[in-house]
């Protein structure tokens, strides 16, 4: 009875609290995703295409379609055979799915036609119809490197269906060449702070999880595909002569602006980054699967964390630490304690101390739970 | 005192301006009804690809002769700067940009909110319709070509090659199509929808929103929002408008200011001609008097 009263009193309150226009955690406006006033689980009334920057989920190349044949406008044009996968592979090296599918919900990637209405013109003023959306998307890159685009570069001439079929087979098998990345690049400099900068390219991309575009900004397809080759014949990156100090440091400074010169400059080639050497913290097996970002924040600059375990693993942050990874699953009696209660001084390399509470128990003969797994 | 015909006319015009006392108060000009729902077109030059399908569609819609649409794929014409003329009421020009792709700009009548051509026309052959179009009536035109001089964008073209009933030609905003709720021909055919047809007020909002969302893509300027008092056709661009063929230093005051004050000044209340005759009369009278005196003195040896 009491409980139901509490629920009755509380329910409207919680409803009110929940129904604020902005979700407090994400800063997103509810109306960006839901069209109705009170979305429910059974009727979430999700809008098709939220025109706000949403959380962008990266999908793998293989989760998209391989080939798409655009023949919606059959009466007027021959079908366009579009290798989605080939383009997705290119996007994967650059801006990701959102280079074409500009906005995304957490669900599957939306096809162009789910927002852009077929035919030309659209209900929403200024939003291109499907035809224009296709054209804009294709031409924006193709014009950059082809410098001209004839209709036939995409549209099969009518009556030329055999050609289209042949192309289809070829395209299906075609894969985009992987761009091979250097392990390291050594820059020779004239700086008196050290004549060399050893840059570990693969560590930055793989270990530190930087996307290509963070440094190679605006170097789209045209960088490799330009038929006039104007872009590629530019000075290669490793030659820094003739650039201002600011230009030389631009790519590095987006993260390393406040670092000492000696962090990068040296008179000899430096070794790759090693967590134990550079930070004094050895990454043992429990942390080795984590990405840098899971401890050091999501910003460009990694945030220094205290070596104290409690920084990340406090009991207030429920579920942030699963004790069973240590080989012991805590029983209910011990689950609520602070780490320090057993591991005095938060020293986890020492044997846990049972004597704080128990006179007759000691590690390892008495365990506060069951062996796991 | 020697007075040439030319300086007399100049004097008369000046007198007219003084009498009219500035353009804004000019009397007798056609009443300008500017509906809040007047239509316009937003041209996004960052989207335009220079396919010139609009040029073809315009000719088709106006029963003008044209080569087949495929021939418009030839981009050589984009090499030289063109203006709308007797053969094309709209043209696309290309300008270099800092990016790998050039900038293409469609040109046609801007359909000014306070059109210079309308006020320059002494017989009222030009008019601004409530829906936004500036149109021209062949029955009234006397072929004076004042509109051509007055237009700040050098749009109206004249059929010099036709001795009988030459016409003034310019974009008419496809009034025959829009009357049937169809879009202008150029807007409808554009394969990338670089042109958006809609209420001018809404288009300004759309344009502002695009600039807000993509500050790197656009210069913060909607050309035509304020120029010469506002135009029905609006432009967005990624480069300074002066560098992509738009006239410099037009200012935000309606262009008719000058032409209107001269025109209407000269003709208001028939005053200047009356004054002119009075002036001529007095000159004649004075000369007669002098002649009289001279002959009188001649008679006295
Ligand atoms: S652009 Fe020229 S022709 Fe067109 S309305 Fe304005 S003044 Fe008249």
mmCIF file of C-alpha atoms in Angstrom, chain A:
data_model
loop_
_atom_site.group_PDB
_atom_site.id
_atom_site.type_symbol
_atom_site.label_atom_id
_atom_site.label_comp_id
_atom_site.label_asym_id
_atom_site.label_seq_id
_atom_site.Cartn_x
_atom_site.Cartn_y
_atom_site.Cartn_z
ATOM 1 C CA UNK A 1 0.000 0.000 0.000
ATOM 2 C CA UNK A 2 2.710 2.381 1.095
ATOM 3 C CA UNK A 3 4.790 1.533 -1.924
ATOM 4 C CA UNK A 4 1.978 2.119 -4.362
ATOM 5 C CA UNK A 5 1.341 5.501 -2.723
ATOM 6 C CA UNK A 6 4.961 6.467 -3.151
ATOM 7 C CA UNK A 7 4.858 5.388 -6.773
ATOM 8 C CA UNK A 8 1.639 7.282 -7.317
ATOM 9 C CA UNK A 9 3.135 10.428 -5.852
ATOM 10 C CA UNK A 10 6.441 10.038 -7.586
ATOM 11 C CA UNK A 11 5.416 8.998 -11.023
ATOM 12 C CA UNK A 12 4.099 12.320 -12.254
ATOM 13 C CA UNK A 13 7.148 13.998 -10.791
ATOM 14 C CA UNK A 14 9.551 11.793 -12.661
ATOM 15 C CA UNK A 15 7.513 12.261 -15.805
ATOM 16 C CA UNK A 16 7.796 16.012 -15.446
ATOM 17 C CA UNK A 17 11.484 15.810 -14.791
ATOM 18 C CA UNK A 18 12.000 13.624 -17.818
ATOM 19 C CA UNK A 19 10.011 15.823 -20.077
ATOM 20 C CA UNK A 20 12.447 18.605 -20.563
ATOM 21 C CA UNK A 21 13.169 19.658 -24.126
ATOM 22 C CA UNK A 22 16.838 18.883 -23.863
ATOM 23 C CA UNK A 23 18.209 15.618 -22.736
ATOM 24 C CA UNK A 24 20.658 16.665 -20.020
ATOM 25 C CA UNK A 25 23.256 14.040 -20.788
ATOM 26 C CA UNK A 26 23.814 14.602 -24.473
ATOM 27 C CA UNK A 27 22.846 18.208 -25.026
ATOM 28 C CA UNK A 28 20.636 17.003 -27.864
ATOM 29 C CA UNK A 29 17.217 18.431 -28.413
ATOM 30 C CA UNK A 30 14.466 15.770 -28.146
ATOM 31 C CA UNK A 31 12.778 17.259 -31.169
ATOM 32 C CA UNK A 32 15.830 16.450 -33.299
ATOM 33 C CA UNK A 33 14.793 12.823 -33.203
ATOM 34 C CA UNK A 34 11.159 12.651 -32.060
ATOM 35 C CA UNK A 35 8.348 14.314 -33.892
ATOM 36 C CA UNK A 36 5.642 13.980 -31.221
ATOM 37 C CA UNK A 37 5.276 15.588 -27.830
ATOM 38 C CA UNK A 38 5.395 12.355 -25.762
ATOM 39 C CA UNK A 39 7.411 9.607 -27.434
ATOM 40 C CA UNK A 40 6.928 6.159 -25.949
ATOM 41 C CA UNK A 41 8.669 2.854 -26.432
ATOM 42 C CA UNK A 42 5.856 1.555 -28.588
ATOM 43 C CA UNK A 43 5.539 4.781 -30.504
ATOM 44 C CA UNK A 44 8.868 6.585 -30.536
ATOM 45 C CA UNK A 45 7.690 8.717 -33.502
ATOM 46 C CA UNK A 46 11.226 9.029 -34.772
ATOM 47 C CA UNK A 47 11.783 11.571 -37.497
ATOM 48 C CA UNK A 48 13.321 10.190 -40.630
ATOM 49 C CA UNK A 49 16.126 12.589 -41.120
ATOM 50 C CA UNK A 50 17.137 14.828 -38.276
ATOM 51 C CA UNK A 51 18.821 17.838 -39.781
ATOM 52 C CA UNK A 52 21.047 18.489 -36.794
ATOM 53 C CA UNK A 53 24.474 17.165 -36.119
ATOM 54 C CA UNK A 54 23.798 13.938 -34.312
ATOM 55 C CA UNK A 55 25.949 11.261 -32.887
ATOM 56 C CA UNK A 56 27.727 9.757 -35.822
ATOM 57 C CA UNK A 57 28.086 6.047 -35.769
ATOM 58 C CA UNK A 58 30.809 4.639 -37.947
ATOM 59 C CA UNK A 59 29.719 1.622 -39.868
ATOM 60 C CA UNK A 60 32.073 -0.820 -41.489
ATOM 61 C CA UNK A 61 32.415 -0.829 -45.245
ATOM 62 C CA UNK A 62 30.908 -4.300 -45.475
ATOM 63 C CA UNK A 63 27.745 -3.334 -43.620
ATOM 64 C CA UNK A 64 26.711 -1.165 -46.557
ATOM 65 C CA UNK A 65 25.527 -2.451 -49.932
ATOM 66 C CA UNK A 66 28.070 -3.453 -52.541
ATOM 67 C CA UNK A 67 26.476 -2.258 -55.760
ATOM 68 C CA UNK A 68 23.592 0.083 -56.264
ATOM 69 C CA UNK A 69 21.787 0.515 -59.544
ATOM 70 C CA UNK A 70 19.974 3.812 -59.661
ATOM 71 C CA UNK A 71 17.234 3.472 -62.196
ATOM 72 C CA UNK A 72 14.423 5.384 -60.579
ATOM 73 C CA UNK A 73 14.262 7.753 -63.498
ATOM 74 C CA UNK A 74 14.243 5.017 -66.082
ATOM 75 C CA UNK A 75 12.115 6.872 -68.606
ATOM 76 C CA UNK A 76 14.637 9.675 -68.908
ATOM 77 C CA UNK A 77 18.065 8.284 -68.223
ATOM 78 C CA UNK A 78 19.904 5.045 -68.457
ATOM 79 C CA UNK A 79 20.643 3.372 -65.133
ATOM 80 C CA UNK A 80 23.589 4.537 -63.062
ATOM 81 C CA UNK A 81 25.716 1.748 -61.728
ATOM 82 C CA UNK A 82 27.260 2.885 -58.506
ATOM 83 C CA UNK A 83 29.798 0.883 -56.591
ATOM 84 C CA UNK A 84 28.834 1.779 -53.076
ATOM 85 C CA UNK A 85 31.571 -0.338 -51.608
ATOM 86 C CA UNK A 86 34.334 1.282 -53.612
ATOM 87 C CA UNK A 87 33.174 4.669 -52.473
ATOM 88 C CA UNK A 88 32.710 3.487 -48.903
ATOM 89 C CA UNK A 89 36.278 2.247 -48.926
ATOM 90 C CA UNK A 90 37.443 5.675 -49.983
ATOM 91 C CA UNK A 91 35.261 7.353 -47.391
ATOM 92 C CA UNK A 92 36.651 5.015 -44.789
ATOM 93 C CA UNK A 93 40.085 6.505 -45.412
ATOM 94 C CA UNK A 94 38.715 10.010 -45.253
ATOM 95 C CA UNK A 95 35.649 11.522 -43.714
ATOM 96 C CA UNK A 96 33.676 8.329 -43.070
ATOM 97 C CA UNK A 97 30.054 7.576 -43.969
ATOM 98 C CA UNK A 98 29.027 11.115 -43.140
ATOM 99 C CA UNK A 99 30.982 12.502 -46.079
ATOM 100 C CA UNK A 100 27.912 11.555 -48.109
ATOM 101 C CA UNK A 101 25.225 10.612 -45.590
ATOM 102 C CA UNK A 102 25.654 13.913 -43.762
ATOM 103 C CA UNK A 103 23.577 13.149 -40.671
ATOM 104 C CA UNK A 104 22.945 9.952 -38.916
ATOM 105 C CA UNK A 105 20.845 8.537 -36.192
ATOM 106 C CA UNK A 106 22.099 5.740 -34.020
ATOM 107 C CA UNK A 107 20.249 3.314 -36.258
ATOM 108 C CA UNK A 108 21.201 2.143 -39.733
ATOM 109 C CA UNK A 109 22.610 4.595 -42.247
ATOM 110 C CA UNK A 110 19.801 6.240 -44.176
ATOM 111 C CA UNK A 111 19.743 6.030 -47.942
ATOM 112 C CA UNK A 112 19.590 9.328 -49.875
ATOM 113 C CA UNK A 113 15.988 8.627 -50.826
ATOM 114 C CA UNK A 114 14.780 8.450 -47.228
ATOM 115 C CA UNK A 115 15.122 12.222 -46.886
ATOM 116 C CA UNK A 116 15.399 13.569 -50.415
ATOM 117 C CA UNK A 117 12.138 13.268 -52.241
ATOM 118 C CA UNK A 118 12.177 11.659 -55.659
ATOM 119 C CA UNK A 119 12.128 13.884 -58.678
ATOM 120 C CA UNK A 120 13.366 17.399 -58.500
ATOM 121 C CA UNK A 121 12.165 19.920 -55.997
ATOM 122 C CA UNK A 122 11.146 19.128 -52.483
ATOM 123 C CA UNK A 123 8.578 20.083 -49.892
ATOM 124 C CA UNK A 124 11.218 21.722 -47.751
ATOM 125 C CA UNK A 125 12.369 24.926 -49.382
ATOM 126 C CA UNK A 126 15.998 24.804 -50.353
ATOM 127 C CA UNK A 127 16.450 21.101 -49.681
ATOM 128 C CA UNK A 128 17.418 19.379 -52.898
ATOM 129 C CA UNK A 129 15.215 16.659 -54.345
ATOM 130 C CA UNK A 130 16.625 13.196 -54.938
ATOM 131 C CA UNK A 131 17.920 13.928 -58.441
ATOM 132 C CA UNK A 132 19.765 17.021 -57.306
ATOM 133 C CA UNK A 133 21.033 15.301 -54.150
ATOM 134 C CA UNK A 134 22.566 12.509 -56.246
ATOM 135 C CA UNK A 135 24.044 14.950 -58.724
ATOM 136 C CA UNK A 136 25.493 17.220 -56.087
ATOM 137 C CA UNK A 137 27.016 14.353 -54.177
ATOM 138 C CA UNK A 138 28.630 12.702 -57.182
ATOM 139 C CA UNK A 139 29.742 15.831 -58.948
ATOM 140 C CA UNK A 140 31.289 17.534 -55.971
ATOM 141 C CA UNK A 141 34.126 14.986 -55.979
ATOM 142 C CA UNK A 142 34.134 13.940 -59.613
ATOM 143 C CA UNK A 143 34.456 17.512 -60.801
ATOM 144 C CA UNK A 144 37.377 18.047 -58.475
ATOM 145 C CA UNK A 145 39.539 15.395 -60.002
ATOM 146 C CA UNK A 146 38.010 14.881 -63.440
ATOM 147 C CA UNK A 147 37.664 18.631 -63.954
ATOM 148 C CA UNK A 148 34.690 18.004 -66.168
ATOM 149 C CA UNK A 149 31.831 15.562 -65.899
ATOM 150 C CA UNK A 150 29.916 14.350 -68.876
ATOM 151 C CA UNK A 151 26.536 12.789 -68.224
ATOM 152 C CA UNK A 152 27.886 9.545 -69.656
ATOM 153 C CA UNK A 153 30.544 9.182 -66.985
ATOM 154 C CA UNK A 154 27.736 7.936 -64.743
ATOM 155 C CA UNK A 155 24.652 7.462 -66.897
ATOM 156 C CA UNK A 156 24.756 4.521 -69.226
ATOM 157 C CA UNK A 157 23.548 5.654 -72.617
ATOM 158 C CA UNK A 158 20.089 4.348 -73.291
ATOM 159 C CA UNK A 159 20.258 1.181 -75.357
ATOM 160 C CA UNK A 160 23.655 0.513 -73.909
ATOM 161 C CA UNK A 161 22.398 -1.839 -71.267
ATOM 162 C CA UNK A 162 24.944 -4.488 -72.243
ATOM 163 C CA UNK A 163 27.725 -2.088 -71.431
ATOM 164 C CA UNK A 164 26.109 -1.398 -68.108
ATOM 165 C CA UNK A 165 25.897 -5.097 -67.337
ATOM 166 C CA UNK A 166 29.529 -5.590 -68.229
ATOM 167 C CA UNK A 167 30.571 -2.684 -66.081
ATOM 168 C CA UNK A 168 28.532 -4.105 -63.265
ATOM 169 C CA UNK A 169 30.528 -7.317 -63.202
ATOM 170 C CA UNK A 170 33.838 -5.482 -63.296
ATOM 171 C CA UNK A 171 32.850 -3.041 -60.639
ATOM 172 C CA UNK A 172 31.579 -5.731 -58.314
ATOM 173 C CA UNK A 173 34.995 -7.295 -58.128
ATOM 174 C CA UNK A 174 36.933 -4.052 -57.934
ATOM 175 C CA UNK A 175 38.426 -3.018 -54.661
ATOM 176 C CA UNK A 176 39.981 0.222 -53.681
ATOM 177 C CA UNK A 177 43.695 -0.048 -53.142
ATOM 178 C CA UNK A 178 44.615 0.309 -49.507
ATOM 179 C CA UNK A 179 46.627 3.389 -48.879
ATOM 180 C CA UNK A 180 49.839 2.155 -47.342
ATOM 181 C CA UNK A 181 50.890 4.180 -44.400
ATOM 182 C CA UNK A 182 54.484 4.736 -43.344
ATOM 183 C CA UNK A 183 55.590 3.410 -39.958
ATOM 184 C CA UNK A 184 57.618 6.488 -39.264
ATOM 185 C CA UNK A 185 58.711 9.671 -40.988
ATOM 186 C CA UNK A 186 61.924 11.370 -39.974
ATOM 187 C CA UNK A 187 61.905 15.099 -40.543
ATOM 188 C CA UNK A 188 65.265 16.802 -40.844
ATOM 189 C CA UNK A 189 65.048 20.282 -39.412
ATOM 190 C CA UNK A 190 67.313 23.284 -39.039
ATOM 191 C CA UNK A 191 66.089 23.876 -35.519
ATOM 192 C CA UNK A 192 68.673 24.421 -32.772
ATOM 193 C CA UNK A 193 66.356 22.500 -30.483
ATOM 194 C CA UNK A 194 67.346 19.275 -32.197
ATOM 195 C CA UNK A 195 67.896 18.529 -35.862
ATOM 196 C CA UNK A 196 65.449 15.648 -36.210
ATOM 197 C CA UNK A 197 61.830 14.972 -35.511
ATOM 198 C CA UNK A 198 60.894 11.322 -35.578
ATOM 199 C CA UNK A 199 57.214 10.958 -36.259
ATOM 200 C CA UNK A 200 55.626 7.563 -35.715
ATOM 201 C CA UNK A 201 52.824 7.635 -38.235
ATOM 202 C CA UNK A 202 51.339 4.231 -37.451
ATOM 203 C CA UNK A 203 51.223 4.913 -33.711
ATOM 204 C CA UNK A 204 49.290 8.073 -34.285
ATOM 205 C CA UNK A 205 46.768 6.389 -36.517
ATOM 206 C CA UNK A 206 46.436 3.032 -34.800
ATOM 207 C CA UNK A 207 47.479 3.415 -31.186
ATOM 208 C CA UNK A 208 46.332 6.953 -30.522
ATOM 209 C CA UNK A 209 43.257 6.423 -32.668
ATOM 210 C CA UNK A 210 43.584 9.548 -34.759
ATOM 211 C CA UNK A 211 41.544 9.658 -37.953
ATOM 212 C CA UNK A 212 43.403 10.461 -41.180
ATOM 213 C CA UNK A 213 41.487 13.690 -41.602
ATOM 214 C CA UNK A 214 42.754 15.123 -38.335
ATOM 215 C CA UNK A 215 46.034 15.902 -40.120
ATOM 216 C CA UNK A 216 45.239 15.325 -43.784
ATOM 217 C CA UNK A 217 42.424 17.794 -43.776
ATOM 218 C CA UNK A 218 40.731 18.592 -47.063
ATOM 219 C CA UNK A 219 42.858 16.106 -48.971
ATOM 220 C CA UNK A 220 39.961 14.254 -50.488
ATOM 221 C CA UNK A 221 39.909 11.983 -53.503
ATOM 222 C CA UNK A 222 41.566 14.712 -55.512
ATOM 223 C CA UNK A 223 44.879 14.187 -53.743
ATOM 224 C CA UNK A 224 45.313 10.844 -55.414
ATOM 225 C CA UNK A 225 42.936 10.955 -58.356
ATOM 226 C CA UNK A 226 43.437 14.356 -59.933
ATOM 227 C CA UNK A 227 43.755 13.764 -63.658
ATOM 228 C CA UNK A 228 45.777 16.932 -63.969
ATOM 229 C CA UNK A 229 47.986 15.811 -61.127
ATOM 230 C CA UNK A 230 48.398 19.368 -59.945
ATOM 231 C CA UNK A 231 47.986 18.413 -56.346
ATOM 232 C CA UNK A 232 50.273 15.405 -56.239
ATOM 233 C CA UNK A 233 53.255 17.197 -57.708
ATOM 234 C CA UNK A 234 53.230 19.539 -54.752
ATOM 235 C CA UNK A 235 56.172 19.450 -52.400
ATOM 236 C CA UNK A 236 56.087 16.226 -50.425
ATOM 237 C CA UNK A 237 55.208 16.585 -46.766
ATOM 238 C CA UNK A 238 58.640 15.707 -45.436
ATOM 239 C CA UNK A 239 60.283 18.757 -46.976
ATOM 240 C CA UNK A 240 59.657 21.635 -44.661
ATOM 241 C CA UNK A 241 61.813 24.219 -46.421
ATOM 242 C CA UNK A 242 60.146 27.428 -47.364
ATOM 243 C CA UNK A 243 57.398 27.103 -44.803
ATOM 244 C CA UNK A 244 56.878 29.413 -41.882
ATOM 245 C CA UNK A 245 57.414 28.114 -38.368
ATOM 246 C CA UNK A 246 53.706 28.205 -37.871
ATOM 247 C CA UNK A 247 52.990 26.187 -41.011
ATOM 248 C CA UNK A 248 55.603 23.603 -40.101
ATOM 249 C CA UNK A 249 54.098 22.995 -36.696
ATOM 250 C CA UNK A 250 50.455 23.299 -37.610
ATOM 251 C CA UNK A 251 49.630 19.598 -37.861
ATOM 252 C CA UNK A 252 51.403 18.709 -34.596
ATOM 253 C CA UNK A 253 50.237 21.731 -32.622
ATOM 254 C CA UNK A 254 46.583 20.767 -32.729
ATOM 255 C CA UNK A 255 47.538 18.317 -29.964
ATOM 256 C CA UNK A 256 51.088 19.146 -28.872
ATOM 257 C CA UNK A 257 50.882 22.901 -28.581
ATOM 258 C CA UNK A 258 51.978 23.072 -24.956
ATOM 259 C CA UNK A 259 54.658 20.417 -25.140
ATOM 260 C CA UNK A 260 58.352 21.067 -24.703
ATOM 261 C CA UNK A 261 60.394 21.276 -27.937
ATOM 262 C CA UNK A 262 62.421 18.292 -26.779
ATOM 263 C CA UNK A 263 59.309 16.135 -26.863
ATOM 264 C CA UNK A 264 59.671 15.921 -30.621
ATOM 265 C CA UNK A 265 63.029 17.508 -31.508
ATOM 266 C CA UNK A 266 66.213 15.576 -30.921
ATOM 267 C CA UNK A 267 69.602 15.189 -32.559
ATOM 268 C CA UNK A 268 69.084 11.477 -32.938
ATOM 269 C CA UNK A 269 66.168 9.353 -34.050
ATOM 270 C CA UNK A 270 63.850 8.787 -31.132
ATOM 271 C CA UNK A 271 62.125 5.566 -30.107
ATOM 272 C CA UNK A 272 58.391 5.052 -30.507
ATOM 273 C CA UNK A 273 56.084 5.861 -27.654
ATOM 274 C CA UNK A 274 56.198 3.408 -24.787
ATOM 275 C CA UNK A 275 53.735 3.826 -21.962
ATOM 276 C CA UNK A 276 56.055 2.421 -19.301
ATOM 277 C CA UNK A 277 59.071 4.527 -20.321
ATOM 278 C CA UNK A 278 57.334 7.809 -21.053
ATOM 279 C CA UNK A 279 54.782 7.793 -18.233
ATOM 280 C CA UNK A 280 56.234 5.415 -15.681
ATOM 281 C CA UNK A 281 53.085 3.322 -15.674
ATOM 282 C CA UNK A 282 53.375 -0.210 -16.956
ATOM 283 C CA UNK A 283 50.323 -1.382 -18.798
ATOM 284 C CA UNK A 284 49.620 -4.873 -17.577
ATOM 285 C CA UNK A 285 47.129 -7.277 -19.001
ATOM 286 C CA UNK A 286 44.022 -5.674 -17.500
ATOM 287 C CA UNK A 287 44.519 -2.388 -19.297
ATOM 288 C CA UNK A 288 46.190 -3.604 -22.457
ATOM 289 C CA UNK A 289 42.942 -3.910 -24.398
ATOM 290 C CA UNK A 290 41.802 -0.412 -23.651
ATOM 291 C CA UNK A 291 42.109 2.386 -26.161
ATOM 292 C CA UNK A 292 44.074 5.450 -25.036
ATOM 293 C CA UNK A 293 40.875 7.447 -25.074
ATOM 294 C CA UNK A 294 39.119 5.303 -22.483
ATOM 295 C CA UNK A 295 41.483 6.682 -19.842
ATOM 296 C CA UNK A 296 42.796 9.906 -21.334
ATOM 297 C CA UNK A 297 39.625 11.643 -22.433
ATOM 298 C CA UNK A 298 38.163 12.336 -25.838
ATOM 299 C CA UNK A 299 39.832 15.663 -26.568
ATOM 300 C CA UNK A 300 42.742 16.127 -28.984
ATOM 301 C CA UNK A 301 45.150 16.427 -26.072
ATOM 302 C CA UNK A 302 45.287 13.412 -23.822
ATOM 303 C CA UNK A 303 44.528 14.209 -20.209
ATOM 304 C CA UNK A 304 47.001 12.989 -17.630
ATOM 305 C CA UNK A 305 45.454 10.573 -15.152
ATOM 306 C CA UNK A 306 46.551 9.841 -11.604
ATOM 307 C CA UNK A 307 48.137 6.458 -11.167
ATOM 308 C CA UNK A 308 45.790 5.948 -8.218
ATOM 309 C CA UNK A 309 43.297 3.228 -9.203
ATOM 310 C CA UNK A 310 40.451 5.103 -7.539
ATOM 311 C CA UNK A 311 40.625 7.759 -10.230
ATOM 312 C CA UNK A 312 38.833 5.424 -12.578
ATOM 313 C CA UNK A 313 37.607 2.599 -10.395
ATOM 314 C CA UNK A 314 35.621 4.095 -7.581
ATOM 315 C CA UNK A 315 32.686 2.187 -6.211
ATOM 316 C CA UNK A 316 30.447 5.209 -6.726
ATOM 317 C CA UNK A 317 30.947 4.726 -10.402
ATOM 318 C CA UNK A 318 28.956 1.539 -10.399
ATOM 319 C CA UNK A 319 30.190 -1.150 -12.670
ATOM 320 C CA UNK A 320 33.384 0.686 -13.462
ATOM 321 C CA UNK A 321 35.381 -2.111 -11.936
ATOM 322 C CA UNK A 322 34.531 -5.775 -12.107
ATOM 323 C CA UNK A 323 36.418 -7.450 -9.313
ATOM 324 C CA UNK A 324 36.224 -10.821 -10.990
ATOM 325 C CA UNK A 325 38.951 -9.818 -13.452
ATOM 326 C CA UNK A 326 41.341 -10.277 -10.539
ATOM 327 C CA UNK A 327 40.283 -13.906 -10.215
ATOM 328 C CA UNK A 328 37.931 -13.454 -7.271
ATOM 329 C CA UNK A 329 34.269 -12.675 -7.550
ATOM 330 C CA UNK A 330 33.299 -10.822 -4.380
ATOM 331 C CA UNK A 331 30.438 -12.275 -2.395
ATOM 332 C CA UNK A 332 27.494 -10.125 -1.331
ATOM 333 C CA UNK A 333 29.040 -9.381 2.058
ATOM 334 C CA UNK A 334 32.058 -7.730 0.511
ATOM 335 C CA UNK A 335 30.545 -6.107 -2.519
ATOM 336 C CA UNK A 336 29.638 -2.825 -0.863
ATOM 337 C CA UNK A 337 33.033 -2.048 0.662
ATOM 338 C CA UNK A 338 35.452 0.571 -0.521
ATOM 339 C CA UNK A 339 38.614 -0.821 -2.103
ATOM 340 C CA UNK A 340 40.644 0.707 0.671
ATOM 341 C CA UNK A 341 38.860 -1.335 3.340
ATOM 342 C CA UNK A 342 40.785 -4.420 2.245
ATOM 343 C CA UNK A 343 43.576 -2.947 0.155
ATOM 344 C CA UNK A 344 44.942 -0.551 2.736
ATOM 345 C CA UNK A 345 46.520 2.555 1.313
ATOM 346 C CA UNK A 346 45.089 1.587 -2.071
ATOM 347 C CA UNK A 347 48.144 -0.584 -2.628
ATOM 348 C CA UNK A 348 46.961 -3.312 -4.938
ATOM 349 C CA UNK A 349 50.350 -4.883 -5.365
ATOM 350 C CA UNK A 350 50.300 -5.872 -1.663
ATOM 351 C CA UNK A 351 48.357 -8.744 -0.079
ATOM 352 C CA UNK A 352 44.851 -7.642 1.001
ATOM 353 C CA UNK A 353 44.471 -7.025 4.710
ATOM 354 C CA UNK A 354 41.570 -8.895 6.384
ATOM 355 C CA UNK A 355 42.443 -7.851 9.925
ATOM 356 C CA UNK A 356 40.611 -4.516 9.694
ATOM 357 C CA UNK A 357 37.372 -6.435 10.232
ATOM 358 C CA UNK A 358 38.285 -10.062 10.914
ATOM 359 C CA UNK A 359 40.428 -11.412 13.746
ATOM 360 C CA UNK A 360 40.466 -14.951 12.413
ATOM 361 C CA UNK A 361 40.730 -14.542 8.664
ATOM 362 C CA UNK A 362 43.661 -13.971 6.375
ATOM 363 C CA UNK A 363 44.523 -13.973 2.665
ATOM 364 C CA UNK A 364 44.881 -16.315 0.757
ATOM 365 C CA UNK A 365 43.371 -19.092 2.909
ATOM 366 C CA UNK A 366 40.119 -17.163 3.312
ATOM 367 C CA UNK A 367 38.737 -15.506 0.213
ATOM 368 C CA UNK A 368 36.042 -12.809 0.247
ATOM 369 C CA UNK A 369 34.210 -14.588 -2.565
ATOM 370 C CA UNK A 370 34.572 -17.422 -5.020
ATOM 371 C CA UNK A 371 37.372 -18.042 -7.504
ATOM 372 C CA UNK A 372 36.520 -16.698 -10.973
ATOM 373 C CA UNK A 373 36.092 -17.692 -13.690
#
